[in-house]
Coordinates of C-alpha atoms and ligand atoms in Angstrom, one line a residue:
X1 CA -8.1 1.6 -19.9
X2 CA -6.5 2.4 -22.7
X3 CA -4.9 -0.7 -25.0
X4 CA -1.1 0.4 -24.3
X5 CA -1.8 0.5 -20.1
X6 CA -3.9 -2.7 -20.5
X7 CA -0.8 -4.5 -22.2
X8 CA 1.1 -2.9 -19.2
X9 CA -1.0 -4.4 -16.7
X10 CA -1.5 -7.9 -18.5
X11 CA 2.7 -8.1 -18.5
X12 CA 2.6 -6.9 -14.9
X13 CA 0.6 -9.6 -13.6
X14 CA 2.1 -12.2 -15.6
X15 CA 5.3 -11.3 -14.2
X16 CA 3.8 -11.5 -10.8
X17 CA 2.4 -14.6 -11.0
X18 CA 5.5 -16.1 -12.7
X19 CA 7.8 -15.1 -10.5
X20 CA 5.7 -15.4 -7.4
X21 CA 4.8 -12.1 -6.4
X22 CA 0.8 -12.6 -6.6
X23 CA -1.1 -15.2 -7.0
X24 CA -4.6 -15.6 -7.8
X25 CA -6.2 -16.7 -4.5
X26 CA -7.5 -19.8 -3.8
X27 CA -6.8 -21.1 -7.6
X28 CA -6.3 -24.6 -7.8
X29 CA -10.9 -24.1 -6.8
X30 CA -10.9 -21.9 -9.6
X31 CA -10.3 -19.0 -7.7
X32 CA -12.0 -16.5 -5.4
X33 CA -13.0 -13.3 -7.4
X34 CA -10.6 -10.3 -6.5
X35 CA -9.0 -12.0 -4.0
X36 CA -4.8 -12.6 -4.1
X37 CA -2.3 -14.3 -2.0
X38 CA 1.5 -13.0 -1.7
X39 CA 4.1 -15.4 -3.3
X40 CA 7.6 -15.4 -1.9
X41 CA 8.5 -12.5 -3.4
X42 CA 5.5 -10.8 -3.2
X43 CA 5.7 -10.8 1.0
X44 CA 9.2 -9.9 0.8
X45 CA 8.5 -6.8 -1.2
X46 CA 5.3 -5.9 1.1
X47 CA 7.2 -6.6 4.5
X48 CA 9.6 -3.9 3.0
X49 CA 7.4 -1.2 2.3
X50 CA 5.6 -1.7 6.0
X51 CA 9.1 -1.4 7.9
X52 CA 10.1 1.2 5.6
X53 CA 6.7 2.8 6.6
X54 CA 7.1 1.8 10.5
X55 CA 10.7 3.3 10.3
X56 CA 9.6 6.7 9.1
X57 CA 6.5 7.1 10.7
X58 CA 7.5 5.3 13.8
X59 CA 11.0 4.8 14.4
X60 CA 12.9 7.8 13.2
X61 CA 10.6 10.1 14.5
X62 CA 10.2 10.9 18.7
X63 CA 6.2 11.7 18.5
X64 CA 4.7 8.6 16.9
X65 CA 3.9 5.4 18.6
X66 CA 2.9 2.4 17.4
X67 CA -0.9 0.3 18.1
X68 CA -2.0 -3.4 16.8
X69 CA -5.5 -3.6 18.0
X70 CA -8.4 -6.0 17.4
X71 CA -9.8 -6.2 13.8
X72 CA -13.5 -7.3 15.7
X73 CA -14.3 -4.3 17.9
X74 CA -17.2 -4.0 20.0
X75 CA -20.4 -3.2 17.1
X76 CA -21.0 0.6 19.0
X77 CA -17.5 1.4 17.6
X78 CA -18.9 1.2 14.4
X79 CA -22.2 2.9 15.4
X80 CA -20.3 5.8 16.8
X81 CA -17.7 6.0 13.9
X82 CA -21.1 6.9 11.5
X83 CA -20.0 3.8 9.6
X84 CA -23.5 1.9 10.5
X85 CA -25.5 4.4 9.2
X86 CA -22.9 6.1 6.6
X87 CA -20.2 3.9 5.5
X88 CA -22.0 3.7 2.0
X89 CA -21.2 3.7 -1.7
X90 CA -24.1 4.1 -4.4
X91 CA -25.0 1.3 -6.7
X92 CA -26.7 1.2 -10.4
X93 CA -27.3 -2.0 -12.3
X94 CA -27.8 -2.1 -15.7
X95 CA -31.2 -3.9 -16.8
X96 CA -30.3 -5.1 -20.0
X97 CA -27.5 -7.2 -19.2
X98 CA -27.7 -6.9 -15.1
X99 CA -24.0 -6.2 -14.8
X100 CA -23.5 -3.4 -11.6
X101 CA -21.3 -0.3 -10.9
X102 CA -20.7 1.8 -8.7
X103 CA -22.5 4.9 -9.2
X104 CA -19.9 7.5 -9.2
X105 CA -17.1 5.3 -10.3
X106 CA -19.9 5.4 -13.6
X107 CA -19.9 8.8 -13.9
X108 CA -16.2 9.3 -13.5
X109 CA -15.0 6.9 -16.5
X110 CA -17.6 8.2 -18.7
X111 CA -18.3 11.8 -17.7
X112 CA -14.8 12.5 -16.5
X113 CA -16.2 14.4 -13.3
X114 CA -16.1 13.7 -9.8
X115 CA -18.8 12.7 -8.2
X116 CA -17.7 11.0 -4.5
X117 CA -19.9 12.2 -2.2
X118 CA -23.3 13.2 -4.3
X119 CA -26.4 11.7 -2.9
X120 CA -28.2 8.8 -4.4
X121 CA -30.7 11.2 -5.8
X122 CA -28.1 13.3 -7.4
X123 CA -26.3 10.6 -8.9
X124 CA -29.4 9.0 -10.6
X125 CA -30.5 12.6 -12.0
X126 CA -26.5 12.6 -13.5
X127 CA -26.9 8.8 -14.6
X128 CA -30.0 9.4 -16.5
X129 CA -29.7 12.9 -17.8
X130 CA -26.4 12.6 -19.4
X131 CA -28.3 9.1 -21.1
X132 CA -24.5 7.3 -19.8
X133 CA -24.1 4.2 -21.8
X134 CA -23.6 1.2 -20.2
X135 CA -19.8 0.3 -21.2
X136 CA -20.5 -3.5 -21.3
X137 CA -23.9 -3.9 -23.5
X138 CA -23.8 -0.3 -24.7
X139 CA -27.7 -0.6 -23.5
X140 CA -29.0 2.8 -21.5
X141 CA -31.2 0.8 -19.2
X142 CA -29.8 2.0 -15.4
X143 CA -32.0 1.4 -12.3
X144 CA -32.3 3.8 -9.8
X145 CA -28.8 4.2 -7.7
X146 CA -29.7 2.5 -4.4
X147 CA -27.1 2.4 -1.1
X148 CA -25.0 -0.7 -0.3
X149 CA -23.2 -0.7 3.3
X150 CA -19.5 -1.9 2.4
X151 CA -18.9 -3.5 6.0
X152 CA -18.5 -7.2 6.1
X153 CA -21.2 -8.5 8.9
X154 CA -20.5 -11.7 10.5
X155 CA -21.5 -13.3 14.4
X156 CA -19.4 -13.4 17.4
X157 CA -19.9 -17.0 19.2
X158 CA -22.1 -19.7 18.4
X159 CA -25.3 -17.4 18.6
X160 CA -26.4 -16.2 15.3
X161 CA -28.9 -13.0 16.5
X162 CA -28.7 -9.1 16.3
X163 CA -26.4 -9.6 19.7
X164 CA -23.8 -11.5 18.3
X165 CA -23.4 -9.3 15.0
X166 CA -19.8 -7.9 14.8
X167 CA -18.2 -6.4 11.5
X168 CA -14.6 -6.7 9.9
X169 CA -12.9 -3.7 10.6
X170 CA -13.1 -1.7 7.4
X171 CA -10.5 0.9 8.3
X172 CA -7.8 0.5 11.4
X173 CA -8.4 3.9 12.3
X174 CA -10.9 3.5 14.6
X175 CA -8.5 0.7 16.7
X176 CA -6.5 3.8 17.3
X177 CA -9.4 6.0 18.8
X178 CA -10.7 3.9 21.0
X179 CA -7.0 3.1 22.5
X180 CA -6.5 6.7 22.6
X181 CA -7.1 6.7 26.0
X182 CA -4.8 3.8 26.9
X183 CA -1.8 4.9 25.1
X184 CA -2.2 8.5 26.6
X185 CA -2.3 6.8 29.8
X186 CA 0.6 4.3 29.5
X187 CA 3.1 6.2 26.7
X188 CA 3.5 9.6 28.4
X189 CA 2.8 11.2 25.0
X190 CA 2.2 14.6 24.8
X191 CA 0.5 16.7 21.8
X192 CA 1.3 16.8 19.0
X193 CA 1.6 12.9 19.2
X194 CA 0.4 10.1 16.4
X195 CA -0.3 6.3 16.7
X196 CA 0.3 4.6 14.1
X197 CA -1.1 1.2 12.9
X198 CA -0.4 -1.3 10.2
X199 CA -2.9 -4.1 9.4
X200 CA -6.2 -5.5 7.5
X201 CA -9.0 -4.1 6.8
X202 CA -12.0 -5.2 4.7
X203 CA -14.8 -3.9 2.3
X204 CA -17.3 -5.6 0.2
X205 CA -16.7 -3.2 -2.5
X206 CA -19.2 -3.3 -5.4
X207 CA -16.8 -3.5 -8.4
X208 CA -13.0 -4.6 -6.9
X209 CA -10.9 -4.9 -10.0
X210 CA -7.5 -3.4 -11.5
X211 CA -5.3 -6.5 -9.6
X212 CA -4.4 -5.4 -6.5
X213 CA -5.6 -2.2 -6.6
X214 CA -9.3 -2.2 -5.5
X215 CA -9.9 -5.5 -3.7
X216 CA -12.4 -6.3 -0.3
X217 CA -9.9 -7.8 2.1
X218 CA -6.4 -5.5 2.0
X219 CA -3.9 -3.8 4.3
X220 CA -3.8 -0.4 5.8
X221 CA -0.9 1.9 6.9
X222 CA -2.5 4.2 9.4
X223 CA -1.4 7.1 11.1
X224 CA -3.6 9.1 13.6
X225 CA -1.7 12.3 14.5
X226 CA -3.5 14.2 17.5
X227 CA -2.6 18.1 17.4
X228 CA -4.1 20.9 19.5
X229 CA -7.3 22.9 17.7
X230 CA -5.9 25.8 15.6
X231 CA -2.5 23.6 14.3
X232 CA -4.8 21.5 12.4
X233 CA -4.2 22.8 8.9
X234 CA -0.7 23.8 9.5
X235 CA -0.1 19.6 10.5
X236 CA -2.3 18.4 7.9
X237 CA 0.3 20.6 5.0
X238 CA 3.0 18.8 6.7
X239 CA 1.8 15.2 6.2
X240 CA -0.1 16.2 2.7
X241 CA 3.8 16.8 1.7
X242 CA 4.9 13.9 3.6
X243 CA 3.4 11.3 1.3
X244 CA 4.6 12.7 -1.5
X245 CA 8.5 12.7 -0.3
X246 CA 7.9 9.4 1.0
X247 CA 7.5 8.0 -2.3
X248 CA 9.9 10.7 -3.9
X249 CA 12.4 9.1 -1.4
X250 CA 11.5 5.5 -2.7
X251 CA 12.6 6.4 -6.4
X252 CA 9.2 6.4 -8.0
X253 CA 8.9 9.0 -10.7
X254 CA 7.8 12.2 -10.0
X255 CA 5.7 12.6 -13.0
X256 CA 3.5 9.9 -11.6
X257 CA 2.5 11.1 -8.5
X258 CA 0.2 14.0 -7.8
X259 CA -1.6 15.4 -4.5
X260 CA -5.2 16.3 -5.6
X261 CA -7.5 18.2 -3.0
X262 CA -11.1 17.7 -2.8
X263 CA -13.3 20.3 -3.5
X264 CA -15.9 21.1 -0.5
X265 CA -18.4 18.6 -2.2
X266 CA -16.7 15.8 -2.6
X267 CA -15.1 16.0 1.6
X268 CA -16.7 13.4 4.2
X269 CA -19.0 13.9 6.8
X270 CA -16.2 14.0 9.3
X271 CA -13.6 16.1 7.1
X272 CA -12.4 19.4 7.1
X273 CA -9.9 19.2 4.3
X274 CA -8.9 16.0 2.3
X275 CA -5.9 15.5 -0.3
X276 CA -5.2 12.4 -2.2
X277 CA -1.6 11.6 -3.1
X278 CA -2.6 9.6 -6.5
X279 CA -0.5 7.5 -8.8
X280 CA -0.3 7.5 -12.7
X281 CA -1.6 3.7 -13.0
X282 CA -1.7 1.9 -16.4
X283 CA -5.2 2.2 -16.3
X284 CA -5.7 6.1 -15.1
X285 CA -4.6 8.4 -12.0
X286 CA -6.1 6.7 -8.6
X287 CA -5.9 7.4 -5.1
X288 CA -3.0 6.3 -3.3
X289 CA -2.9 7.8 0.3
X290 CA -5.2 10.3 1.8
X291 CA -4.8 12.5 4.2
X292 CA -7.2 13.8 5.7
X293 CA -8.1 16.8 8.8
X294 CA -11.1 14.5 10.6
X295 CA -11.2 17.1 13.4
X296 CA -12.3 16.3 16.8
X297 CA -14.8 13.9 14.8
X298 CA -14.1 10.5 16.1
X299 CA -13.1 11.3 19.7
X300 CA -15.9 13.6 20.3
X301 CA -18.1 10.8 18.7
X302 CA -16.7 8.0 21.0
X303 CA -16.7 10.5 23.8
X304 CA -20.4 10.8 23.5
X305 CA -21.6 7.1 22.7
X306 CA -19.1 5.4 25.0
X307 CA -19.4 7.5 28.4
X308 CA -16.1 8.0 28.8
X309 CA -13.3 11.1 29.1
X310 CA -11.4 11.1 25.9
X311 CA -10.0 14.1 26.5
X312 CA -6.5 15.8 27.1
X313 CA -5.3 18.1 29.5
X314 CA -3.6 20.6 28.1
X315 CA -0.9 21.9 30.7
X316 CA 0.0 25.5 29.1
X317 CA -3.9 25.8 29.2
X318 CA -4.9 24.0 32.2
X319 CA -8.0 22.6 30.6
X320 CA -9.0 19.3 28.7
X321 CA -9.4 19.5 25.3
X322 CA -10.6 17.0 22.5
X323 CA -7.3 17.1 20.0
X324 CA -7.6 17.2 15.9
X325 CA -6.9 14.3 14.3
X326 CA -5.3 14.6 10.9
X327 CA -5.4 11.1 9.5
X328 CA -2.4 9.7 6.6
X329 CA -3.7 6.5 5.2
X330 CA -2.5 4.5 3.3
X331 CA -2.9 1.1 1.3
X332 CA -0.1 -1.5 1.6
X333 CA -1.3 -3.2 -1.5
X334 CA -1.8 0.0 -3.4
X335 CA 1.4 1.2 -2.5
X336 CA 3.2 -2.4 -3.8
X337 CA 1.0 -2.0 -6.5
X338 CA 2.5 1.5 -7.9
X339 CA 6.0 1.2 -6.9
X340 CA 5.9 -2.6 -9.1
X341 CA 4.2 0.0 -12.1
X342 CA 6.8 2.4 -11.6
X343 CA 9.8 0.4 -11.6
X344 CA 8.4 -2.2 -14.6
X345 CA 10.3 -1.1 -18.0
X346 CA 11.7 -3.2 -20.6
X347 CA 15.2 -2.1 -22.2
X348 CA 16.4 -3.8 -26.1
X349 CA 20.2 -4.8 -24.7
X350 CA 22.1 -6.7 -27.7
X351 CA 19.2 -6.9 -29.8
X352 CA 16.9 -8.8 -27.4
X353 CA 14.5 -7.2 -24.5
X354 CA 15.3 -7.4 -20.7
X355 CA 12.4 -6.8 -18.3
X356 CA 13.6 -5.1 -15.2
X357 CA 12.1 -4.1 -12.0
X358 CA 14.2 -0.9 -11.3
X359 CA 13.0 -1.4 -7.5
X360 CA 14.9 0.6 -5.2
X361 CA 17.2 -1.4 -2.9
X362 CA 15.0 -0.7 0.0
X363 CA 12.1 -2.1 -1.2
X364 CA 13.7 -4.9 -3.6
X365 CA 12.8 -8.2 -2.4
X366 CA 16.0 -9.9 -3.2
X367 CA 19.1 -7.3 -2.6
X368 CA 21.6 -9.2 -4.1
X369 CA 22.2 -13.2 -6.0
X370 CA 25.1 -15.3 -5.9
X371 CA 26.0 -17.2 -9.2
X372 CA 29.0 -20.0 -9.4
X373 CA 29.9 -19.6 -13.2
X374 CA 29.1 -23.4 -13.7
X375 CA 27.7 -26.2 -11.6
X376 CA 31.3 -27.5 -10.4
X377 CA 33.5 -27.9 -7.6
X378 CA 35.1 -25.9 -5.8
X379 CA 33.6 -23.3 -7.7
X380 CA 30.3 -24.3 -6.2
X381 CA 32.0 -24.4 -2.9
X382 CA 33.2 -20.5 -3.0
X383 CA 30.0 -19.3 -4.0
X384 CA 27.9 -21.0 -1.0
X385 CA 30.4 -19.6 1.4
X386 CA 29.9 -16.2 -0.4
X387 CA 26.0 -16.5 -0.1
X388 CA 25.9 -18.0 3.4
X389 CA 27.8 -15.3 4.7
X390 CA 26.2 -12.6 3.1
X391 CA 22.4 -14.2 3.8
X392 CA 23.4 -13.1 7.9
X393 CA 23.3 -9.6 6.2
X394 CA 20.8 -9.8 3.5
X395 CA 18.2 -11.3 1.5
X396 CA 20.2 -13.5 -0.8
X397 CA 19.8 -15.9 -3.7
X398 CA 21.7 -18.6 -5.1
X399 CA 21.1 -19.4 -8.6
X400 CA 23.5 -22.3 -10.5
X401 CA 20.9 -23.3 -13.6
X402 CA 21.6 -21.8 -16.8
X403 CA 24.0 -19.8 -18.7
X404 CA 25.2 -16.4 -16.6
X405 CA 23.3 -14.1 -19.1
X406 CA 19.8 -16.0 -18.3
X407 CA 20.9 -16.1 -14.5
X408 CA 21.5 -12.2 -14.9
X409 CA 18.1 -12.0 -16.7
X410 CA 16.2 -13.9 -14.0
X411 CA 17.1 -11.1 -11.3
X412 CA 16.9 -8.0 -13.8
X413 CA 13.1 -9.3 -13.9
X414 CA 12.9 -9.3 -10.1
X415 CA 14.6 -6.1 -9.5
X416 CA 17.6 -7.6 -7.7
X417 CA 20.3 -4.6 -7.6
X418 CA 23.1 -7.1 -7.4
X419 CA 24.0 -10.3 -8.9
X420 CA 28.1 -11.5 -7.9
X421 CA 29.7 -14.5 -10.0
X422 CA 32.4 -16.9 -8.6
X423 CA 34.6 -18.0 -11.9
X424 CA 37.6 -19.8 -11.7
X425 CA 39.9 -16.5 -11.0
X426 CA 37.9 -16.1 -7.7
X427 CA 39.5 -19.4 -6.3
X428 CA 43.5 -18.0 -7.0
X429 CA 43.1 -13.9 -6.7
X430 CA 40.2 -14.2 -4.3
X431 CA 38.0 -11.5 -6.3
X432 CA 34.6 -12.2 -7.7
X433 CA 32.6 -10.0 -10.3
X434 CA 30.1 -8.0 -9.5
X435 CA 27.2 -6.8 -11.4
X436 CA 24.8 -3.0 -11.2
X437 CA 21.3 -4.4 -12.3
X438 CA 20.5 -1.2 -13.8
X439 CA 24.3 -0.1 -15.3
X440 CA 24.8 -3.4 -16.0
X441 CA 28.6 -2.8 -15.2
X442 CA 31.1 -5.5 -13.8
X443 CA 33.1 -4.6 -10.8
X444 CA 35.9 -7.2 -9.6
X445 CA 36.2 -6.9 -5.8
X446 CA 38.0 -8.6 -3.1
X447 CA 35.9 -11.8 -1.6
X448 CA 36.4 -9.7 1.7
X449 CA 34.9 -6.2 0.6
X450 CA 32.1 -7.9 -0.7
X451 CA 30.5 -6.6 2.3
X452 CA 31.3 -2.9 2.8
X453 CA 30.7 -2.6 -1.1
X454 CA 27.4 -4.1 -0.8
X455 CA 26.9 -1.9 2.1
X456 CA 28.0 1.3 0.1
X457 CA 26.0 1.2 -2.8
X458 CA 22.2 -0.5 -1.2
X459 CA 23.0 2.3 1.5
X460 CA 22.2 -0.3 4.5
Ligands
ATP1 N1 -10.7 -1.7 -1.5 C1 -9.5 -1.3 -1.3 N2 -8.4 -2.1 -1.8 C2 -7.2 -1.8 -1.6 N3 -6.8 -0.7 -0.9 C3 -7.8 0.2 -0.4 C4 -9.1 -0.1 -0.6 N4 -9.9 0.9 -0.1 C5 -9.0 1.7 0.5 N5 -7.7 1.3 0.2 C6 -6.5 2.0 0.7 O1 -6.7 2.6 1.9 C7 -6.4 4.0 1.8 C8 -7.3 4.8 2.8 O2 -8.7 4.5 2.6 P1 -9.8 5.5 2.2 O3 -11.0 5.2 3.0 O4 -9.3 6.9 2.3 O5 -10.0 5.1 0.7 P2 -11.2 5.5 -0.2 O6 -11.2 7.0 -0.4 O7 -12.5 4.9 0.2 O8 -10.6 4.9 -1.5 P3 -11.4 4.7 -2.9 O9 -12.0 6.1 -3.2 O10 -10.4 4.3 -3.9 O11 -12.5 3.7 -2.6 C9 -6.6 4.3 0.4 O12 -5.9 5.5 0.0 C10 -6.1 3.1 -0.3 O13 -4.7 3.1 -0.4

């Protein structure tokens, strides 16, 4: 990473924990490697990106229907999905000082090329003929890259044999296809139709890291959108654009993003096209949401392990088909993750620096604060009639401690769009002041139209 994104980073999740957006998990034992828990903030700010996600992908749309299945699924799920045999990445330790990597994560940072999808063989030959350094003792002193299955194994009931062995879901996805069936039966759906699914998913990735960015237990966004054969690609352009207007639409910087397609090589088993929508991190470009064309893959596969009819019947056609799939996935913590990068900037106002979270008022945790100018009645009074009233409308905070210009501070740094301050005026001309985080301009509105301003400017 270079020093100027590190410094980025290191403010970032200062900031988080401060102000309780993320915390490191399980701290006060010293804390679970890669692991975080959501402050009060930080689930406010994730809730919002899932209902913004469930509102466009679900709600405002007449061909999308929403699933929350089981995270332990019968283990021939898993067997049919190809992730027994397949779901794995490639590991190399280094000799000399035994630390590990993940094989093409290796030859990525140092070689700068991609290398998802090589075989272990291949990935050694790179490894060892380009002599890669190992970039914590320098040594070049690899093993052979060996295969690690990334699913998390545990027992169902109080058994421990081969019978009992059931996996954490590593992807919701296959939740969706094996309720395919049921929802076509029960929804009266008809293609093109998705299902859509928010919820955890784990991996025992080999090197989690960058915060919340890579970590084994996290949350997915999925969407699988059935279409007939032969409107595959033309549905899979649609959604590749989708993810990118969905975060246009969420006011992170275009420069940022970027929709990279893999090249024939690097596409799974099960995919006929793939783009990433990737995000300009502190430490580097990563993958942020991928689409991807699976085909008639998964159906076809749980078609033919499972017994059963997963098919459609097409009515213009009068036959049963197996649909495409083309698959939008995303990560919920990924997606916190870049919108808290992109809206993180710090701003010299009167000769000192304000940190502020330039969050758009959708996803902002807090939408507006409520500050009596000093502790005192009925000053006090006013301003927790203001904020009770408004908390039936929005998230609110009341903050009385410290001068105004600290209080304003405090919600700059938390990205709250408004802050509104009860002085002594408000109690004879009934008009408070109200403050744009990012203008930093004073409007002085009626107690009354506190509302329908409020309402004009978030937009909600
Ligand atoms: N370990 C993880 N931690 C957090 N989010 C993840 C993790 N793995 C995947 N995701 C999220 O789920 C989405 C869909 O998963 P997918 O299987 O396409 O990821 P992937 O290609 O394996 O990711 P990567 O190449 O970064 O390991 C990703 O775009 C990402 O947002």
């Amino acid at each position: 990473m270079a020093d100027n994104g590190e410094k980025i980073m290191n403010k970032i999740v200062s900031l988080c924990k401060r102000r309780g957006f993320v915390f490191q998990g399980s701290e006060i034992y010293g804390g679970l490697a890669n692991t975080w828990d959501y402050g009060p903030l930080g689930v406010e700010l994730k809730q919002n990106i899932k209902r913004i996600w469930w509102k466009k992908v679900v709600y405002e749309r007449d061909d999308v229907v929403g699933l929350d299945s089981a995270i332990l699924m019968h283990p021939r799920v898993w067997e049919a999905s190809g992730h027994v045999a397949g779901f794995n990445d490639a590991l190399v330790d280094c000799k000399q000082c035994k630390s590990r990597f993940r094989a093409d994560h290796l030859i990525e940072d140092t070689l700068g090329i991609h290398a998802e999808g090589k075989s272990v063989q291949e990935l050694t030959e790179i490894i060892h003929n380009n002599q890669i350094k190992c970039p914590v003792c320098g040594e070049v002193a690899w093993t052979d890259a060996r295969v690690f299955n990334l699913m998390f194994k545990t027992h169902q009931g109080v058994v421990e044999d081969s019978s009992s062995v059931v996996y954490l879901r590593p992807e919701t996805a296959q939740g969706i296809f094996v309720n395919f069936k049921n929802v076509l039966d029960t929804s009266r759906v008809k293609l093109p139709f998705g299902i859509a699914q928010i919820g955890k998913a784990f991996r025992n990735e080999i090197t989690p890291g960058n915060f919340i960015f890579r970590t084994r237990e996290f949350e997915q966004m999925e969407l699988e959108f059935f279409v007939k054969p032969g409107e595959d690609m033309e549905w899979f352009e649609y959604w590749r654009q989708f993810t990118m207007d969905f975060f246009l639409s969420l006011g992170v910087k275009k420069e940022n993003l970027r929709l990279r397609d893999h090249s024939p090589e690097e596409l799974s088993h099960y995919s006929k096209a793939t783009t990433d929508l990737e995000y300009n991190f502190p430490f580097g470009w990563g993958e942020l949401w991928g689409v991807a064309n699976r085909t008639d893959y998964d159906l076809s596969k749980h078609i033919e392990y499972s017994g059963k009819s997963l098919t459609y019947f097409d009515q213009e056609e009068k036959r049963h088909i197996v649909p495409y799939v083309i698959e939008p996935s995303l990560g919920v913590d990924r997606a916190m993750l870049a919108i808290l990068c992109d809206a993180y900037r710090e701003e010299e106002v009167e000769g000192e620096t304000r940190v502020v979270l330039g969050f758009h008022p959708d996803v902002a945790p807090i939408k507006c604060a409520v500050f009596p100018l000093f502790k005192k009645e009925p000053l006090e009074e006013l301003a927790r009639k203001i904020y009770h009233d408004l908390k039936k409308c929005y998230v609110v905070e009341y903050d009385n401690t410290g001068s105004i210009g600290k209080r304003y501070r405090r919600q700059d740094e938390i990205g709250t769009p408004y802050a509104i301050t009860v002085d002594f005026d408000s109690l004879d001309d009934h008009k408070v002041t109200i403050r744009n985080r990012d203008t930093m301009q004073q409007d002085r509105i009626g107690i009354d139209n506190i509302k329908d301003y409020l309402r004009d400017k978030l937009g909600f």
